PDB file of C-alpha atoms in Angstrom:
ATOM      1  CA  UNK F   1     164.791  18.164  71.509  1.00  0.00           C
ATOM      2  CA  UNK F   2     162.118  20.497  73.087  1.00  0.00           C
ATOM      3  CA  UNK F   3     164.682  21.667  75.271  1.00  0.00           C
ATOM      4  CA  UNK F   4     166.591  23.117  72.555  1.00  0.00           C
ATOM      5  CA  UNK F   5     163.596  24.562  70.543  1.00  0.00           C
ATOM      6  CA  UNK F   6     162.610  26.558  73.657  1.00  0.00           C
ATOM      7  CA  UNK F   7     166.397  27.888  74.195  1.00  0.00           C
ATOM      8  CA  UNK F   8     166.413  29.168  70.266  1.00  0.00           C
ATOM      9  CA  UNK F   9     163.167  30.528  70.694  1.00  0.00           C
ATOM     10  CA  UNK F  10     164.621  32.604  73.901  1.00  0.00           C
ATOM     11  CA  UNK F  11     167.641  33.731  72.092  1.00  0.00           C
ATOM     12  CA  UNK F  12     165.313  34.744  69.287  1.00  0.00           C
ATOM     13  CA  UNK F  13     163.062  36.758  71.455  1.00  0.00           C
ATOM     14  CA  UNK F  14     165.742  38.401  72.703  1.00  0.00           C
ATOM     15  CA  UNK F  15     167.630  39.102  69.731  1.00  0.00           C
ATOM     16  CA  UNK F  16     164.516  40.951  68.966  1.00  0.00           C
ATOM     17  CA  UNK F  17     163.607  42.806  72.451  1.00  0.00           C
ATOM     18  CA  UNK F  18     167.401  44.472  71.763  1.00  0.00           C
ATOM     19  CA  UNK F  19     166.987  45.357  68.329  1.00  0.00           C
ATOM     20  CA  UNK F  20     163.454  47.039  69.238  1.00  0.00           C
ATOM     21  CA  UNK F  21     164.860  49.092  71.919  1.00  0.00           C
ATOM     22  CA  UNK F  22     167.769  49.885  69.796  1.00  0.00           C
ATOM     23  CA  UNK F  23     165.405  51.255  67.230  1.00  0.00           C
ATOM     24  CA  UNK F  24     163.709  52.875  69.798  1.00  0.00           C
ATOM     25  CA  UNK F  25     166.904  54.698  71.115  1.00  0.00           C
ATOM     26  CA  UNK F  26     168.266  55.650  67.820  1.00  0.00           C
ATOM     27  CA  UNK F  27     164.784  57.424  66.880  1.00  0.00           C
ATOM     28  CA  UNK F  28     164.255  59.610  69.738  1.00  0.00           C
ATOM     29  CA  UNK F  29     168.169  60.380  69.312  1.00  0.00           C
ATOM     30  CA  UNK F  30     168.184  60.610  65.662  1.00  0.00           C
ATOM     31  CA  UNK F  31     167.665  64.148  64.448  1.00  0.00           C
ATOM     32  CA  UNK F  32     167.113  65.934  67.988  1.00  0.00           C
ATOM     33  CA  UNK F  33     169.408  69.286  68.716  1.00  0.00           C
ATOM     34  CA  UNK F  34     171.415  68.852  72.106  1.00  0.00           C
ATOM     35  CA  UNK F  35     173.667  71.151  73.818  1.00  0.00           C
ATOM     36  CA  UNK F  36     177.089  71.167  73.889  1.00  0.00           C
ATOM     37  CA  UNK F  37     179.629  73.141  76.625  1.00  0.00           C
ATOM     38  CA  UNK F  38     180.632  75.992  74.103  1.00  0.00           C
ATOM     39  CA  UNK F  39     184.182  75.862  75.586  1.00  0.00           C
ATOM     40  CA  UNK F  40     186.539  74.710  72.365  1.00  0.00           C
ATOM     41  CA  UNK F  41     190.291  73.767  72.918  1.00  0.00           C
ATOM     42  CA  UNK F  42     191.897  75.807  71.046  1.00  0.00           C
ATOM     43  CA  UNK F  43     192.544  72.643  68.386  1.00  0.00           C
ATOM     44  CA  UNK F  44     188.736  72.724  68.290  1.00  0.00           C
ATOM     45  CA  UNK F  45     188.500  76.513  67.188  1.00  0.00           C
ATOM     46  CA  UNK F  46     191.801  76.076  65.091  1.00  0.00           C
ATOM     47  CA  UNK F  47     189.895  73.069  62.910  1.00  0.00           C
ATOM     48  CA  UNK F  48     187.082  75.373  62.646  1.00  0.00           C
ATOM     49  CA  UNK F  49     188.924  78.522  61.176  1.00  0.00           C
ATOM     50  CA  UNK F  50     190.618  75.529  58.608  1.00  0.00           C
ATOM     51  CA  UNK F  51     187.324  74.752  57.289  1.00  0.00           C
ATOM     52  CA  UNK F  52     186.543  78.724  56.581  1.00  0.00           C
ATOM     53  CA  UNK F  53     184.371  79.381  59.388  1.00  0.00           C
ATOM     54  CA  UNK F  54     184.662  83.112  60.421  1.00  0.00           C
ATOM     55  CA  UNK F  55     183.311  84.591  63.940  1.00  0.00           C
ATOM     56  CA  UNK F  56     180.959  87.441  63.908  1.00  0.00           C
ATOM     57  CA  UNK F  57     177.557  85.481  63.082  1.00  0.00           C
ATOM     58  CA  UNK F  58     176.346  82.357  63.784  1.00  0.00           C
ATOM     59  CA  UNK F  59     176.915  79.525  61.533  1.00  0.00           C
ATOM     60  CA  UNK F  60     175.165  76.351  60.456  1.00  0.00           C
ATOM     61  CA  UNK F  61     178.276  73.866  59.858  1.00  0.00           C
ATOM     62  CA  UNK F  62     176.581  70.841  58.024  1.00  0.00           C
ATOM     63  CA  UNK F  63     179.058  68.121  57.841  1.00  0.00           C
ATOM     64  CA  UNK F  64     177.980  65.567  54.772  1.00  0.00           C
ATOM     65  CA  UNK F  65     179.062  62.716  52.467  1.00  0.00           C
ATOM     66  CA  UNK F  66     177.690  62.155  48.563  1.00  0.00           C
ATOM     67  CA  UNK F  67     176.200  59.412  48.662  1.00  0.00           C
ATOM     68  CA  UNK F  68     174.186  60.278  52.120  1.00  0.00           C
ATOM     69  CA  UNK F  69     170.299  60.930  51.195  1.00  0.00           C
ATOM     70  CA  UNK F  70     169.974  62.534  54.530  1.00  0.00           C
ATOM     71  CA  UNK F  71     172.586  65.005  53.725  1.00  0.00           C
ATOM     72  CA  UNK F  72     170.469  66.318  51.186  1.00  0.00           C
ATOM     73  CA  UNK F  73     167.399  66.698  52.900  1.00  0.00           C
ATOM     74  CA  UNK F  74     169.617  67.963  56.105  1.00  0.00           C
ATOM     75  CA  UNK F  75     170.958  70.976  53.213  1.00  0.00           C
ATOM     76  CA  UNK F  76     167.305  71.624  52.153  1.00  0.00           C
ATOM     77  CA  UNK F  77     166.605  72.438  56.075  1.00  0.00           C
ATOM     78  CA  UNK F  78     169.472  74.265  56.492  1.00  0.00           C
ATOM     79  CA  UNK F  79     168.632  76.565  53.401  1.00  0.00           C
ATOM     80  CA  UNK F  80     164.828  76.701  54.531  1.00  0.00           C
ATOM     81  CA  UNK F  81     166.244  78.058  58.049  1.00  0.00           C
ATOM     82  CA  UNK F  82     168.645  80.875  56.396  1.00  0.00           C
ATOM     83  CA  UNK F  83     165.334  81.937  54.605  1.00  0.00           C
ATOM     84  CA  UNK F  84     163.921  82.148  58.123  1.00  0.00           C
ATOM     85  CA  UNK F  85     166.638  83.671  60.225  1.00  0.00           C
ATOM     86  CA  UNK F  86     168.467  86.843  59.113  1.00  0.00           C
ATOM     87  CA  UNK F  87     172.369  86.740  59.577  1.00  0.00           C
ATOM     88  CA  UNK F  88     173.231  83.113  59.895  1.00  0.00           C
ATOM     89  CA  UNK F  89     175.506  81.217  57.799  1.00  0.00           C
ATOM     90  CA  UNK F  90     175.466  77.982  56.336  1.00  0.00           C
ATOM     91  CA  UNK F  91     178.644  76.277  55.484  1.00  0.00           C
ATOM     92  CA  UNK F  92     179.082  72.541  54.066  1.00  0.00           C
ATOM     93  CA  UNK F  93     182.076  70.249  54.390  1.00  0.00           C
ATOM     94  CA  UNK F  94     182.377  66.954  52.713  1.00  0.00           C
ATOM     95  CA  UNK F  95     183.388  64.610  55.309  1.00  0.00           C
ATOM     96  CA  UNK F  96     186.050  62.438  53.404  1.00  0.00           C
ATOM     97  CA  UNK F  97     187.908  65.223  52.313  1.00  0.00           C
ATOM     98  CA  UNK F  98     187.784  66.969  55.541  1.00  0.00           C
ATOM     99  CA  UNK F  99     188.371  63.058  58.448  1.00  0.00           C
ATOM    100  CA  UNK F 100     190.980  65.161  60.461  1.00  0.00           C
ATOM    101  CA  UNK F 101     188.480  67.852  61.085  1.00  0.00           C
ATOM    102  CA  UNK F 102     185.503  65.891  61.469  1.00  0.00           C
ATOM    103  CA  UNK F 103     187.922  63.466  64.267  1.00  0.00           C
ATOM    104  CA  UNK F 104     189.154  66.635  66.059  1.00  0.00           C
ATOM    105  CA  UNK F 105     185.127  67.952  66.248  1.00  0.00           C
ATOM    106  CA  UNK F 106     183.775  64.697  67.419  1.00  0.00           C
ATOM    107  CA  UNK F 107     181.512  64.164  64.012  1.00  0.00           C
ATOM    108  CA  UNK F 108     181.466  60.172  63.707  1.00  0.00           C
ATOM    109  CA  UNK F 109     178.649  60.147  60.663  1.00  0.00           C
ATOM    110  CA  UNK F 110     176.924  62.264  58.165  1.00  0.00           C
ATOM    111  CA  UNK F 111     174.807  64.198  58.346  1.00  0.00           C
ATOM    112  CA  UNK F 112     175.694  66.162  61.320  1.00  0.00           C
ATOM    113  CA  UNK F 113     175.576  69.764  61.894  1.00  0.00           C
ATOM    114  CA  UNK F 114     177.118  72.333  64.195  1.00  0.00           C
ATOM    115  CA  UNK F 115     175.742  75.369  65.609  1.00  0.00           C
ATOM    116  CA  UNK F 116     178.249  77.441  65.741  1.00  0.00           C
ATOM    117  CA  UNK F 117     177.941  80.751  67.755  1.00  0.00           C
ATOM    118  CA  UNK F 118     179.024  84.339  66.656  1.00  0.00           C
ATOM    119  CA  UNK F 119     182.466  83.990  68.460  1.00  0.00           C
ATOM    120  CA  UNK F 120     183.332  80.733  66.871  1.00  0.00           C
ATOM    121  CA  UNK F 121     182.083  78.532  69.404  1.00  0.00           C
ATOM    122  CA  UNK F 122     180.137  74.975  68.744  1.00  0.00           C
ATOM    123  CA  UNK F 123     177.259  75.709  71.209  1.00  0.00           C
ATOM    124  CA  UNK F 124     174.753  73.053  69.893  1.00  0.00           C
ATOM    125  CA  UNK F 125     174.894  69.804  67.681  1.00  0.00           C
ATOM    126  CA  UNK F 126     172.539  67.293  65.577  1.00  0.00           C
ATOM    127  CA  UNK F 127     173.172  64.336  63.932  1.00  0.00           C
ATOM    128  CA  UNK F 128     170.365  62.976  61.226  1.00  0.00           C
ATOM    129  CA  UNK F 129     167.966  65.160  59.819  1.00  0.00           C
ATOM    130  CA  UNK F 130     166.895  68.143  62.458  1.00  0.00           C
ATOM    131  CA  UNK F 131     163.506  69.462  62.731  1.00  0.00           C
ATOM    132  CA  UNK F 132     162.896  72.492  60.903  1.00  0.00           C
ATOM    133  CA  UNK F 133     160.664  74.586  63.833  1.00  0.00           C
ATOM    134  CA  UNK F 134     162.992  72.880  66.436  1.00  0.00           C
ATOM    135  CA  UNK F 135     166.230  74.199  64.360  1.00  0.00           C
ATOM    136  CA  UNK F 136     164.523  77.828  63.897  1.00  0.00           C
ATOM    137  CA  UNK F 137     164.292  78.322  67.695  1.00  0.00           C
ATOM    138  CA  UNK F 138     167.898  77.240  68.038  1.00  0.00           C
ATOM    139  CA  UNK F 139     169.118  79.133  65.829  1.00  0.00           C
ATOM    140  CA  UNK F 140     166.947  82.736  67.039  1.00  0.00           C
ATOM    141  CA  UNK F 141     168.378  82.046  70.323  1.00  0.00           C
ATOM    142  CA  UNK F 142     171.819  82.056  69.290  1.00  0.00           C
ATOM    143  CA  UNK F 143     171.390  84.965  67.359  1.00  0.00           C
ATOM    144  CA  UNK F 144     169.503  87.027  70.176  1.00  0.00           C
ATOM    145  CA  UNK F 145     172.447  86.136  72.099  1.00  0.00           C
ATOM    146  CA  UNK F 146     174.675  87.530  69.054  1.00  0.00           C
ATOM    147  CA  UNK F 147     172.795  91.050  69.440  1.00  0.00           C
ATOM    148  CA  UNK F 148     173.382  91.466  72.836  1.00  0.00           C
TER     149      UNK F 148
END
């Protein structure tokens, strides 16, 4: 019987060493801009034009659901960072109306938004809700390199 009591405590300290680094993973992932190689297939660029993206500035594509809380505090970012930066966009797409688009540009859950550079290319991504300052600085640099 002790034998058995000390295998079930093992399993359940183990159980709980993987969820805990789990959590830890998905924290420092959650919300945190990374780079992406801004070289679309031309499906890629094709989906974007379909959801009314237009070259020329760079965009904020915020992919979102309804019932996603985070969505809504992603869009109240987004707006605060327009208000910030002069000559970006911000464009929203429901996901379920849009599952083709968000397959083709690798979006598996809401909210996640593209950066989307002034020739139509998705140069940086986040999924969760981004920080503001760290947004702000991704955004200038995209549109410093839109001036050049």
């Amino acid at each position: 019987m002790q034998e058995l009591s000390l295998t079930g405590l093992a399993v359940v300290v183990g159980v709980l060493l993987a969820a805990t680094a789990f959590g830890w993973w998905h924290r420092r992932r959650d919300g945190r801009i990374r780079s992406v190689a801004p070289t679309p297939t031309a499906a890629a660029a094709a989906t974007l034009v379909g959801l009314g993206l237009t070259p020329g500035a760079p965009t904020l594509l915020q992919f979102s659901s309804a019932v996603c809380a985070p969505c809504r505090a992603t869009r109240r970012v987004l707006e605060r960072v327009s208000a910030t930066v002069d000559g970006v966009r911000l464009l929203e797409v429901e996901a379920e109306q849009q599952l083709a688009a968000a397959r083709e540009l690798g979006v598996w859950r809401t909210p996640t938004v593209l950066l989307v550079d002034g020739e139509g290319r998705v140069a940086r991504r986040v999924s969760g809700v981004p920080d503001l300052g760290e947004l702000v600085a991704a955004v200038r640099e995209l549109t410093a390199g839109a001036n050049r």
